[in-house]
């Protein structure tokens, strides 16, 4: 599974992209986030306030309840500020 | 229909001309250019902006811009449209984004162009970090007014994205 | 603020660039270009348009355009604006009019630009006569939809003209 | 007094501009129009339906009740169709 982090999430976590293999019982984004928070302080800080974070699964906006599976691309980022 | 995500600047006149040239059905051409201001967008900050850097999500950006553009074509009778969005470091006065629409009808051109920039602002995965003259770099926060502007268009039509 | 009434064509890119160059307070630049379509505007006519000729009232035209532009500056925080309107004979595909606004704010630029063209359509003393491919020349009639578009802005704000 | 006619009014009347001296008892545009209608068929035709005509006194939009005086510039034209 490919994970991407943008803007201040990338800065807090320290990498913009990584490949992970979460345990098979993790079935949705919410479970993935909880698992990631256990990986270190940077993750815990980045995911402290989930209301301030947007996410995409396979490059489409999704919610925390979105199912995930091996091979997915999951991205986390703050609300967008382009234009 | 065309979208481009690029580091380099663009030539507004040439891009607009290309939208109507050879198409005698075009009666109106509306465009919006967004530029880097030297005023700070970070709430409460008093410092001037020296530069900003736009980061984006390659792949998803193009996908989102294409979906937004396709939605505009579903809602309005457009002959042509264009979205160009830059990324990378830019200084005040530099162009960031161009959206443009060509239609037989003035009202359609205006509404579709307005729709494109409003939806782009809340859906296209770009993030701005500002360098201010006090030496700080701060991530620009999303504004409620942008969400409100985008929501207007959701109410008006049954289109989904 | 600038208005121009002229026979010759104009360079959209150069005109738009001039509205923001050197002004780092401009965050958004909105423009509308009106072009000659080959579709007939005369009610019920089925023929194609070969050309149109725009007649105007020299003196009053400039006065009206200046008043419309001043009204836009009273209503919205604009850094710059431009109206160029051509007269004389034009063929399909040719540019007739350019209105453009530059503002710190996207919404102000859009609304003011839309206002300029809507009011110009009902207040600036221009008249179009169409030459159609059946050899006829017919005066284009004013459209109720243009009156309705202009009236919108009268309702929104207390400004008078 | 300078009179101007535009678009199909100019075509019906046959001139785009003329100088006239209406009798002194004519005090407003309505009176001027009535007087002009007596000057020939072209005028009568041009001014047959006053609802379809706009006018300006000294380059500002005005109504039929607008007062006129020597030296004024009065223009008659159909609803505008620029842009």
PDB file of C-alpha atoms in Angstrom, chain C residues 55-57 59-60 63-64 67 85 120-128 139-140 142, chain D residues 4-8 10-11 56 58-61 73 75 77-83:
ATOM      1  CA  UNK C  55     -22.784  52.320 -35.122  1.00  0.00           C
ATOM      2  CA  UNK C  56     -22.419  54.462 -32.009  1.00  0.00           C
ATOM      3  CA  UNK C  57     -23.010  57.947 -30.636  1.00  0.00           C
ATOM      4  CA  UNK C  59     -19.334  61.610 -27.185  1.00  0.00           C
ATOM      5  CA  UNK C  60     -22.240  59.985 -25.392  1.00  0.00           C
ATOM      6  CA  UNK C  63     -19.548  59.434 -21.278  1.00  0.00           C
ATOM      7  CA  UNK C  64     -21.697  56.372 -20.619  1.00  0.00           C
ATOM      8  CA  UNK C  67     -20.037  56.417 -15.824  1.00  0.00           C
ATOM      9  CA  UNK C  85     -15.496  48.718 -27.484  1.00  0.00           C
ATOM     10  CA  UNK C 120     -22.752  48.299 -21.067  1.00  0.00           C
ATOM     11  CA  UNK C 121     -25.196  46.108 -23.014  1.00  0.00           C
ATOM     12  CA  UNK C 122     -28.186  48.210 -21.969  1.00  0.00           C
ATOM     13  CA  UNK C 123     -26.652  51.665 -21.514  1.00  0.00           C
ATOM     14  CA  UNK C 124     -23.834  52.235 -23.999  1.00  0.00           C
ATOM     15  CA  UNK C 125     -25.234  53.791 -27.215  1.00  0.00           C
ATOM     16  CA  UNK C 126     -24.222  51.195 -29.803  1.00  0.00           C
ATOM     17  CA  UNK C 127     -26.453  49.691 -32.489  1.00  0.00           C
ATOM     18  CA  UNK C 128     -25.770  46.589 -34.558  1.00  0.00           C
ATOM     19  CA  UNK C 139     -31.077  46.078 -37.240  1.00  0.00           C
ATOM     20  CA  UNK C 140     -30.592  43.798 -34.260  1.00  0.00           C
ATOM     21  CA  UNK C 142     -32.621  44.737 -27.986  1.00  0.00           C
TER      22      UNK C 142
ATOM     23  CA  UNK D   4     -29.173  63.420 -33.875  1.00  0.00           C
ATOM     24  CA  UNK D   5     -30.780  60.212 -35.172  1.00  0.00           C
ATOM     25  CA  UNK D   6     -29.250  56.743 -34.973  1.00  0.00           C
ATOM     26  CA  UNK D   7     -29.822  53.276 -36.480  1.00  0.00           C
ATOM     27  CA  UNK D   8     -33.217  52.831 -38.142  1.00  0.00           C
ATOM     28  CA  UNK D  10     -31.584  57.781 -39.065  1.00  0.00           C
ATOM     29  CA  UNK D  11     -32.567  55.631 -42.042  1.00  0.00           C
ATOM     30  CA  UNK D  56     -30.862  61.633 -24.758  1.00  0.00           C
ATOM     31  CA  UNK D  58     -27.044  66.602 -23.970  1.00  0.00           C
ATOM     32  CA  UNK D  59     -25.755  63.021 -24.052  1.00  0.00           C
ATOM     33  CA  UNK D  60     -27.649  61.846 -20.973  1.00  0.00           C
ATOM     34  CA  UNK D  61     -30.654  59.544 -21.144  1.00  0.00           C
ATOM     35  CA  UNK D  73     -28.231  68.396 -28.273  1.00  0.00           C
ATOM     36  CA  UNK D  75     -30.657  62.449 -29.840  1.00  0.00           C
ATOM     37  CA  UNK D  77     -32.443  56.122 -31.203  1.00  0.00           C
ATOM     38  CA  UNK D  78     -33.738  52.566 -30.728  1.00  0.00           C
ATOM     39  CA  UNK D  79     -32.815  50.568 -27.596  1.00  0.00           C
ATOM     40  CA  UNK D  80     -29.081  49.940 -27.657  1.00  0.00           C
ATOM     41  CA  UNK D  81     -27.571  46.654 -28.882  1.00  0.00           C
ATOM     42  CA  UNK D  82     -23.836  46.905 -28.262  1.00  0.00           C
ATOM     43  CA  UNK D  83     -21.530  44.563 -26.414  1.00  0.00           C
TER      44      UNK D  83
END
